[in-house]
Amino acid sequence: MLINGAHYNSVSYIPPDSEKPEAIRIIDQRFLPFQLIFRDLSTPEEVVTAIKDMLVRGAPLIGVTAAFGLVFALNVNQDKVCDGYIEETAQKILNARPTAVNTEYCIGRVLTAIKQHDNLEDQKIAALKTALDLLEEDKIICRQIGENGLGIIEEISQRKGKVNILTHCNAGWLACVDYGTVTSIIYKAQQAGIDLHVWVDETRPKNQGARLTVWELSQNGVDNTLITDNAGGHLMQKGLVDILLVGCDRVTQDGDVANKIGTYLKALAAWDNKIPFYVALPSSTIDWQMKNGLQNTPIENRDESEVKYVEGWCENEIKSVLITDINANVVNPGFDVTPAKYVTGLITERGVCQANREGITSLFPEMI
């Protein structure tokens, strides 16, 4: 999508040359919206750090970035590869941020491609092709999600005129390769001439709504308003929200949804106010092995500093400010799970379905 009128992807492949190894170029999202900084990653260690420290974030983007981590891991000597180095590297990447299932999917695709060959050069070719395929597939899938979700927005527009959407965290092109999941639907509606407005949750503790979603929507000309996390229920009660659209990091085969912390509370408020609550996701986010998301979803517990301190732009640099007692006890879960009964529907690249096993398998019968 657009930055200052120019088109960008959140990650792009850079072939090797005589001076530099192959790499991927990412946007270091820790500095947005204040600074636009690009970084090149060319080793698996750099990929792990980028995922763990949230230079890249968002389940689809993490997955694609992880795939290239294995590509870079093959740029070592043959002995190291044969000694289980690739499998060890894959596990380190998976451990960097464990909640999103897309990482498992993308890592699995690359490992399968590698294991089909014995020769290192053939493994490199297969791994790179798979990673590039995953990058291009993500763009196609996100575009399809937008097309499939457009009808939902059109129906509301026909009944009410202007459509007020509430979203949580960042499910935009910054969380994917391009288009985004939730934002793909928004951009398609915008292109269709629908009058719309987006309420953007700030989304503690990292403020990805305030820092990323507002910036992304504004760069692409979408009318939006930033709100505190706790304001959403009030806006729903006042009739100022027509639909909730969120992304996710994992959906179980029964339709339970793991997403950024605070999503569950928004789903409860939407349920109480009879407002549709939709989740937009690629099929790589579906965990076909998991049942009962409340009990089984791995929830990432993040550093307490993200709650004790708030980052902001001051004197031409990003600074952290302490907002509580330095000795305060803090719990900082990164995600929560919304039970399927509160989800109106899932918007995928193959269509829209109910958030249950029957609905999901109706779109993906090959997974039964």
Tab-separated table of C-alpha atoms in Angstrom:
chain	number	residue	atom	x	y	z
A	1	MET	CA	0.000	0.000	0.000
A	2	LEU	CA	0.998	3.650	0.121
A	3	ILE	CA	3.588	5.647	2.030
A	4	ASN	CA	3.740	9.290	0.960
A	5	GLY	CA	1.995	8.310	-2.266
A	6	ALA	CA	4.465	5.552	-3.213
A	7	HIS	CA	3.684	1.825	-3.104
A	8	TYR	CA	5.558	-0.423	-0.680
A	9	ASN	CA	5.452	-3.979	0.583
A	10	SER	CA	6.278	-4.589	4.233
A	11	VAL	CA	8.967	-7.091	3.196
A	12	SER	CA	10.830	-7.567	-0.080
A	13	TYR	CA	13.542	-9.934	-1.292
A	14	ILE	CA	16.968	-8.618	-2.295
A	15	PRO	CA	19.053	-10.988	-4.454
A	16	PRO	CA	22.768	-11.383	-3.647
A	17	ASP	CA	25.434	-9.462	-5.514
A	18	SER	CA	29.214	-9.372	-5.508
A	19	GLU	CA	29.320	-7.355	-2.291
A	20	LYS	CA	26.307	-8.472	-0.228
A	21	PRO	CA	24.531	-11.768	0.476
A	22	GLU	CA	20.853	-12.289	-0.279
A	23	ALA	CA	18.585	-10.492	2.169
A	24	ILE	CA	15.101	-9.261	2.852
A	25	ARG	CA	14.320	-5.591	3.369
A	26	ILE	CA	11.819	-4.806	6.108
A	27	ILE	CA	10.302	-1.694	7.624
A	28	ASP	CA	11.443	-1.415	11.228
A	29	GLN	CA	7.986	-0.904	12.694
A	30	ARG	CA	9.321	0.089	16.116
A	31	PHE	CA	9.973	3.575	14.753
A	32	LEU	CA	6.629	4.193	13.052
A	33	PRO	CA	4.946	6.623	12.638
A	34	PHE	CA	7.781	8.949	13.581
A	35	GLN	CA	10.525	7.615	11.338
A	36	LEU	CA	10.483	5.405	8.246
A	37	ILE	CA	13.493	3.129	8.658
A	38	PHE	CA	14.316	0.153	6.417
A	39	ARG	CA	16.588	-2.661	7.540
A	40	ASP	CA	18.118	-5.573	5.675
A	41	LEU	CA	18.140	-9.029	7.266
A	42	SER	CA	20.482	-11.694	5.916
A	43	THR	CA	21.032	-14.213	8.724
A	44	PRO	CA	18.687	-16.444	10.728
A	45	GLU	CA	19.862	-14.717	13.903
A	46	GLU	CA	18.771	-11.349	12.518
A	47	VAL	CA	15.394	-12.843	11.616
A	48	VAL	CA	14.893	-14.200	15.146
A	49	THR	CA	15.762	-10.810	16.638
A	50	ALA	CA	13.485	-8.977	14.210
A	51	ILE	CA	10.547	-11.195	15.168
A	52	LYS	CA	11.225	-11.268	18.911
A	53	ASP	CA	11.864	-7.527	19.218
A	54	MET	CA	8.952	-6.685	16.905
A	55	LEU	CA	10.812	-5.002	14.084
A	56	VAL	CA	8.276	-7.077	12.150
A	57	ARG	CA	4.927	-8.019	13.688
A	58	GLY	CA	1.577	-9.358	12.581
A	59	ALA	CA	0.997	-13.076	12.093
A	60	PRO	CA	1.202	-13.204	8.257
A	61	LEU	CA	4.317	-11.008	8.091
A	62	ILE	CA	6.038	-12.956	10.864
A	63	GLY	CA	5.356	-16.158	8.928
A	64	VAL	CA	6.853	-14.884	5.666
A	65	THR	CA	9.851	-13.394	7.461
A	66	ALA	CA	10.376	-16.705	9.283
A	67	ALA	CA	10.455	-18.556	5.962
A	68	PHE	CA	13.371	-16.436	4.774
A	69	GLY	CA	15.140	-17.170	8.054
A	70	LEU	CA	15.479	-20.766	6.873
A	71	VAL	CA	16.646	-19.607	3.455
A	72	PHE	CA	19.460	-17.715	5.164
A	73	ALA	CA	20.220	-20.712	7.401
A	74	LEU	CA	21.217	-22.677	4.307
A	75	ASN	CA	24.009	-20.188	3.634
A	76	VAL	CA	26.331	-22.162	5.907
A	77	ASN	CA	28.638	-25.090	5.322
A	78	GLN	CA	27.166	-28.486	4.429
A	79	ASP	CA	28.336	-30.132	7.656
A	80	LYS	CA	26.427	-27.654	9.775
A	81	VAL	CA	23.276	-28.186	7.723
A	82	CYS	CA	23.536	-31.968	8.033
A	83	ASP	CA	23.950	-31.837	11.803
A	84	GLY	CA	20.386	-30.691	12.368
A	85	TYR	CA	21.179	-26.990	12.144
A	86	ILE	CA	18.133	-26.258	9.995
A	87	GLU	CA	15.745	-27.928	12.430
A	88	GLU	CA	17.365	-26.135	15.366
A	89	THR	CA	17.092	-22.825	13.556
A	90	ALA	CA	13.456	-23.498	12.741
A	91	GLN	CA	12.716	-24.079	16.426
A	92	LYS	CA	14.490	-20.872	17.455
A	93	ILE	CA	12.387	-18.920	14.980
A	94	LEU	CA	9.206	-20.589	16.214
A	95	ASN	CA	10.096	-19.756	19.803
A	96	ALA	CA	10.644	-16.064	19.034
A	97	ARG	CA	6.885	-15.386	19.225
A	98	PRO	CA	4.834	-18.533	19.800
A	99	THR	CA	1.186	-17.418	19.594
A	100	ALA	CA	0.847	-16.935	15.829
A	101	VAL	CA	0.325	-20.217	13.977
A	102	ASN	CA	1.334	-18.709	10.602
A	103	THR	CA	4.971	-19.151	11.596
A	104	GLU	CA	4.488	-22.904	11.959
A	105	TYR	CA	2.754	-23.022	8.584
A	106	CYS	CA	5.456	-21.106	6.700
A	107	ILE	CA	8.340	-22.866	8.442
A	108	GLY	CA	6.694	-26.201	7.664
A	109	ARG	CA	6.373	-25.342	3.974
A	110	VAL	CA	10.062	-24.479	3.700
A	111	LEU	CA	11.225	-27.522	5.687
A	112	THR	CA	9.168	-29.793	3.439
A	113	ALA	CA	10.759	-28.237	0.361
A	114	ILE	CA	14.256	-28.622	1.797
A	115	LYS	CA	13.773	-32.274	2.729
A	116	GLN	CA	12.922	-33.182	-0.839
A	117	HIS	CA	16.577	-32.682	-1.811
A	118	ASP	CA	19.938	-34.018	-0.626
A	119	ASN	CA	22.169	-31.546	-2.408
A	120	LEU	CA	22.726	-28.221	-0.624
A	121	GLU	CA	22.398	-26.122	-3.770
A	122	ASP	CA	19.106	-27.791	-4.630
A	123	GLN	CA	17.929	-27.199	-1.070
A	124	LYS	CA	18.773	-23.521	-1.388
A	125	ILE	CA	16.839	-23.220	-4.639
A	126	ALA	CA	13.816	-25.036	-3.194
A	127	ALA	CA	13.820	-23.015	0.028
A	128	LEU	CA	14.066	-19.680	-1.761
A	129	LYS	CA	11.323	-20.593	-4.229
A	130	THR	CA	9.028	-21.596	-1.368
A	131	ALA	CA	9.711	-18.413	0.598
A	132	LEU	CA	9.074	-16.265	-2.484
A	133	ASP	CA	5.895	-18.223	-3.177
A	134	LEU	CA	4.709	-17.568	0.379
A	135	LEU	CA	5.403	-13.854	-0.051
A	136	GLU	CA	3.377	-13.645	-3.263
A	137	GLU	CA	0.613	-15.892	-1.906
A	138	ASP	CA	0.148	-13.594	1.070
A	139	LYS	CA	-0.564	-10.648	-1.227
A	140	ILE	CA	-3.081	-12.654	-3.262
A	141	ILE	CA	-4.788	-14.038	-0.156
A	142	CYS	CA	-5.116	-10.617	1.464
A	143	ARG	CA	-6.620	-9.189	-1.702
A	144	GLN	CA	-9.136	-12.044	-1.756
A	145	ILE	CA	-10.035	-11.431	1.897
A	146	GLY	CA	-10.860	-7.862	0.963
A	147	GLU	CA	-13.031	-8.960	-1.934
A	148	ASN	CA	-14.900	-11.470	0.231
A	149	GLY	CA	-15.481	-9.005	3.037
A	150	LEU	CA	-16.649	-6.191	0.796
A	151	GLY	CA	-20.200	-7.535	0.590
A	152	ILE	CA	-20.604	-7.252	4.361
A	153	ILE	CA	-19.710	-3.554	4.270
A	154	GLU	CA	-21.893	-2.983	1.210
A	155	GLU	CA	-24.926	-4.460	2.991
A	156	ILE	CA	-24.448	-2.158	5.985
A	157	SER	CA	-23.946	0.824	3.686
A	158	GLN	CA	-27.185	0.097	1.846
A	159	ARG	CA	-29.070	0.100	5.160
A	160	LYS	CA	-27.325	2.901	7.009
A	161	GLY	CA	-25.342	5.027	4.572
A	162	LYS	CA	-22.063	5.820	6.286
A	163	VAL	CA	-20.397	2.755	7.827
A	164	ASN	CA	-18.564	3.116	11.155
A	165	ILE	CA	-16.006	0.338	11.674
A	166	LEU	CA	-14.167	-0.365	14.915
A	167	THR	CA	-10.894	-2.259	14.770
A	168	HIS	CA	-8.284	-3.364	17.307
A	169	CYS	CA	-4.489	-3.490	17.059
A	170	ASN	CA	-3.109	-3.451	13.510
A	171	ALA	CA	-4.446	-5.899	10.937
A	172	GLY	CA	-3.152	-3.848	8.052
A	173	TRP	CA	-0.615	-4.214	5.290
A	174	LEU	CA	2.050	-3.582	7.902
A	175	ALA	CA	1.019	-6.900	9.493
A	176	CYS	CA	1.087	-8.705	6.140
A	177	VAL	CA	3.039	-8.231	2.925
A	178	ASP	CA	0.457	-5.958	1.277
A	179	TYR	CA	-3.249	-5.036	1.560
A	180	GLY	CA	-3.645	-6.459	5.083
A	181	THR	CA	-6.566	-8.537	6.333
A	182	VAL	CA	-8.982	-6.076	7.954
A	183	THR	CA	-7.601	-3.146	5.990
A	184	SER	CA	-7.973	-5.037	2.717
A	185	ILE	CA	-11.728	-5.002	3.327
A	186	ILE	CA	-11.594	-1.314	4.230
A	187	TYR	CA	-9.572	-0.420	1.138
A	188	LYS	CA	-11.913	-2.400	-1.117
A	189	ALA	CA	-14.896	-0.564	0.383
A	190	GLN	CA	-13.138	2.746	-0.086
A	191	GLN	CA	-12.437	1.906	-3.735
A	192	ALA	CA	-16.104	0.964	-4.165
A	193	GLY	CA	-17.070	4.490	-3.129
A	194	ILE	CA	-18.592	3.526	0.228
A	195	ASP	CA	-18.655	6.307	2.818
A	196	LEU	CA	-16.856	4.888	5.824
A	197	HIS	CA	-15.069	5.834	9.010
A	198	VAL	CA	-12.802	3.742	11.244
A	199	TRP	CA	-12.572	3.923	15.025
A	200	VAL	CA	-9.017	2.829	15.911
A	201	ASP	CA	-8.281	1.386	19.351
A	202	GLU	CA	-4.924	2.547	20.696
A	203	THR	CA	-4.287	-1.115	21.682
A	204	ARG	CA	-2.074	-1.369	24.733
A	205	PRO	CA	0.553	-2.299	25.660
A	206	LYS	CA	2.477	-1.488	22.440
A	207	ASN	CA	-0.057	1.028	21.073
A	208	GLN	CA	-0.020	-0.547	17.627
A	209	GLY	CA	-3.398	0.925	16.815
A	210	ALA	CA	-2.284	4.436	17.714
A	211	ARG	CA	1.118	4.141	16.114
A	212	LEU	CA	0.507	1.896	13.113
A	213	THR	CA	-3.167	1.671	12.137
A	214	VAL	CA	-3.836	5.412	12.306
A	215	TRP	CA	-0.737	6.099	10.232
A	216	GLU	CA	-1.506	3.402	7.684
A	217	LEU	CA	-5.134	4.414	7.192
A	218	SER	CA	-4.205	8.098	6.964
A	219	GLN	CA	-1.495	7.362	4.383
A	220	ASN	CA	-4.165	5.635	2.275
A	221	GLY	CA	-6.783	8.371	2.681
A	222	VAL	CA	-9.198	6.527	5.004
A	223	ASP	CA	-11.156	8.641	7.499
A	224	ASN	CA	-10.261	7.460	11.016
A	225	THR	CA	-10.380	8.484	14.665
A	226	LEU	CA	-8.137	7.246	17.462
A	227	ILE	CA	-9.825	6.161	20.704
A	228	THR	CA	-8.668	4.723	24.002
A	229	ASP	CA	-9.084	0.974	24.401
A	230	ASN	CA	-11.820	1.448	26.979
A	231	ALA	CA	-13.942	3.777	24.825
A	232	GLY	CA	-15.180	1.095	22.413
A	233	GLY	CA	-18.046	-0.148	24.571
A	234	HIS	CA	-19.314	3.384	25.121
A	235	LEU	CA	-19.315	4.094	21.377
A	236	MET	CA	-21.248	0.876	20.763
A	237	GLN	CA	-23.864	1.827	23.353
A	238	LYS	CA	-24.295	5.198	21.637
A	239	GLY	CA	-24.911	3.586	18.244
A	240	LEU	CA	-21.671	4.898	16.776
A	241	VAL	CA	-20.279	1.516	15.696
A	242	ASP	CA	-21.825	-0.571	12.902
A	243	ILE	CA	-19.342	-3.445	12.738
A	244	LEU	CA	-16.158	-4.697	14.413
A	245	LEU	CA	-13.392	-6.029	12.192
A	246	VAL	CA	-10.290	-7.588	13.759
A	247	GLY	CA	-7.452	-9.787	12.619
A	248	CYS	CA	-6.028	-12.693	14.583
A	249	ASP	CA	-2.953	-14.810	15.270
A	250	ARG	CA	-4.610	-18.203	15.626
A	251	VAL	CA	-8.060	-19.707	15.056
A	252	THR	CA	-8.851	-23.192	16.314
A	253	GLN	CA	-10.765	-25.722	14.252
A	254	ASP	CA	-13.786	-24.890	16.454
A	255	GLY	CA	-13.600	-21.150	15.741
A	256	ASP	CA	-11.988	-19.774	18.916
A	257	VAL	CA	-9.914	-16.702	18.065
A	258	ALA	CA	-6.591	-15.620	19.580
A	259	ASN	CA	-5.788	-11.977	18.945
A	260	LYS	CA	-4.079	-9.008	20.593
A	261	ILE	CA	-5.007	-8.521	24.238
A	262	GLY	CA	-8.321	-6.669	24.596
A	263	THR	CA	-10.064	-8.312	21.652
A	264	TYR	CA	-12.188	-10.492	23.939
A	265	LEU	CA	-13.592	-7.457	25.741
A	266	LYS	CA	-14.534	-5.859	22.414
A	267	ALA	CA	-16.305	-9.051	21.383
A	268	LEU	CA	-18.297	-9.069	24.631
A	269	ALA	CA	-19.358	-5.454	24.140
A	270	ALA	CA	-20.329	-6.146	20.529
A	271	TRP	CA	-22.383	-9.162	21.617
A	272	ASP	CA	-24.229	-7.130	24.248
A	273	ASN	CA	-25.002	-4.366	21.761
A	274	LYS	CA	-25.955	-6.731	18.914
A	275	ILE	CA	-23.178	-5.460	16.665
A	276	PRO	CA	-21.548	-7.915	14.223
A	277	PHE	CA	-18.027	-9.005	15.159
A	278	TYR	CA	-16.017	-10.393	12.230
A	279	VAL	CA	-12.495	-11.793	12.129
A	280	ALA	CA	-10.434	-11.477	8.930
A	281	LEU	CA	-7.713	-14.075	8.419
A	282	PRO	CA	-5.760	-16.135	5.910
A	283	SER	CA	-6.238	-19.897	6.163
A	284	SER	CA	-2.611	-20.190	7.348
A	285	THR	CA	-3.865	-18.737	10.641
A	286	ILE	CA	-6.171	-21.720	11.252
A	287	ASP	CA	-4.716	-24.301	13.623
A	288	TRP	CA	-6.219	-27.517	12.296
A	289	GLN	CA	-4.863	-29.542	15.208
A	290	MET	CA	-6.091	-27.416	18.090
A	291	LYS	CA	-9.387	-27.657	19.932
A	292	ASN	CA	-10.531	-25.472	22.827
A	293	GLY	CA	-8.568	-22.292	22.293
A	294	LEU	CA	-9.150	-21.097	25.847
A	295	GLN	CA	-7.214	-24.017	27.287
A	296	ASN	CA	-4.642	-24.723	24.599
A	297	THR	CA	-3.590	-21.485	22.888
A	298	PRO	CA	-0.034	-20.516	23.902
A	299	ILE	CA	-0.261	-16.953	25.227
A	300	GLU	CA	2.892	-14.887	24.942
A	301	ASN	CA	3.765	-13.065	28.169
A	302	ARG	CA	5.726	-9.962	27.310
A	303	ASP	CA	8.159	-7.772	29.211
A	304	GLU	CA	6.762	-5.637	32.036
A	305	SER	CA	8.485	-2.538	30.642
A	306	GLU	CA	5.811	-2.333	27.923
A	307	VAL	CA	3.275	-1.548	30.650
A	308	LYS	CA	5.444	0.491	33.018
A	309	TYR	CA	6.694	2.761	30.259
A	310	VAL	CA	5.106	4.521	27.291
A	311	GLU	CA	7.122	5.370	24.197
A	312	GLY	CA	6.685	8.650	22.373
A	313	TRP	CA	8.377	11.165	20.104
A	314	CYS	CA	10.339	13.796	22.009
A	315	GLU	CA	13.141	16.102	20.870
A	316	ASN	CA	13.510	14.282	17.550
A	317	GLU	CA	13.850	10.806	19.012
A	318	ILE	CA	11.739	8.070	20.553
A	319	LYS	CA	11.873	8.157	24.337
A	320	SER	CA	10.321	6.005	27.059
A	321	VAL	CA	8.540	7.571	30.019
A	322	LEU	CA	7.810	5.770	33.269
A	323	ILE	CA	4.088	6.019	34.096
A	324	THR	CA	3.845	4.032	37.339
A	325	ASP	CA	5.806	3.075	40.443
A	326	ILE	CA	9.102	1.607	39.298
A	327	ASN	CA	8.498	-1.317	41.659
A	328	ALA	CA	4.955	-2.033	40.476
A	329	ASN	CA	4.070	-5.666	39.849
A	330	VAL	CA	3.063	-6.186	36.220
A	331	VAL	CA	1.450	-8.953	34.182
A	332	ASN	CA	1.644	-8.370	30.442
A	333	PRO	CA	-0.079	-11.059	28.321
A	334	GLY	CA	0.161	-10.208	24.645
A	335	PHE	CA	-3.003	-11.998	23.524
A	336	ASP	CA	-6.393	-13.217	24.657
A	337	VAL	CA	-8.865	-15.759	23.267
A	338	THR	CA	-12.372	-14.887	22.094
A	339	PRO	CA	-14.702	-17.918	22.242
A	340	ALA	CA	-16.335	-18.797	18.928
A	341	LYS	CA	-19.847	-18.042	20.217
A	342	TYR	CA	-19.054	-14.312	20.198
A	343	VAL	CA	-17.758	-14.313	16.602
A	344	THR	CA	-20.304	-13.464	13.900
A	345	GLY	CA	-18.154	-14.875	11.136
A	346	LEU	CA	-14.705	-15.523	9.715
A	347	ILE	CA	-13.625	-13.748	6.526
A	348	THR	CA	-11.045	-15.827	4.630
A	349	GLU	CA	-9.568	-15.974	1.147
A	350	ARG	CA	-12.203	-18.563	0.190
A	351	GLY	CA	-15.211	-16.731	1.558
A	352	VAL	CA	-17.110	-15.975	4.746
A	353	CYS	CA	-18.156	-18.709	7.167
A	354	GLN	CA	-19.477	-19.252	10.651
A	355	ALA	CA	-16.920	-19.589	13.425
A	356	ASN	CA	-17.342	-23.310	14.013
A	357	ARG	CA	-15.971	-26.561	12.644
A	358	GLU	CA	-18.789	-27.014	10.148
A	359	GLY	CA	-18.400	-23.501	8.794
A	360	ILE	CA	-14.624	-23.643	8.518
A	361	THR	CA	-14.522	-27.067	6.871
A	362	SER	CA	-17.229	-25.999	4.410
A	363	LEU	CA	-14.609	-23.641	2.951
A	364	PHE	CA	-11.665	-26.003	3.439
A	365	PRO	CA	-13.060	-29.536	2.986
A	366	GLU	CA	-9.615	-30.934	2.200
A	367	MET	CA	-8.620	-30.332	5.833
A	368	ILE	CA	-11.226	-32.721	7.268
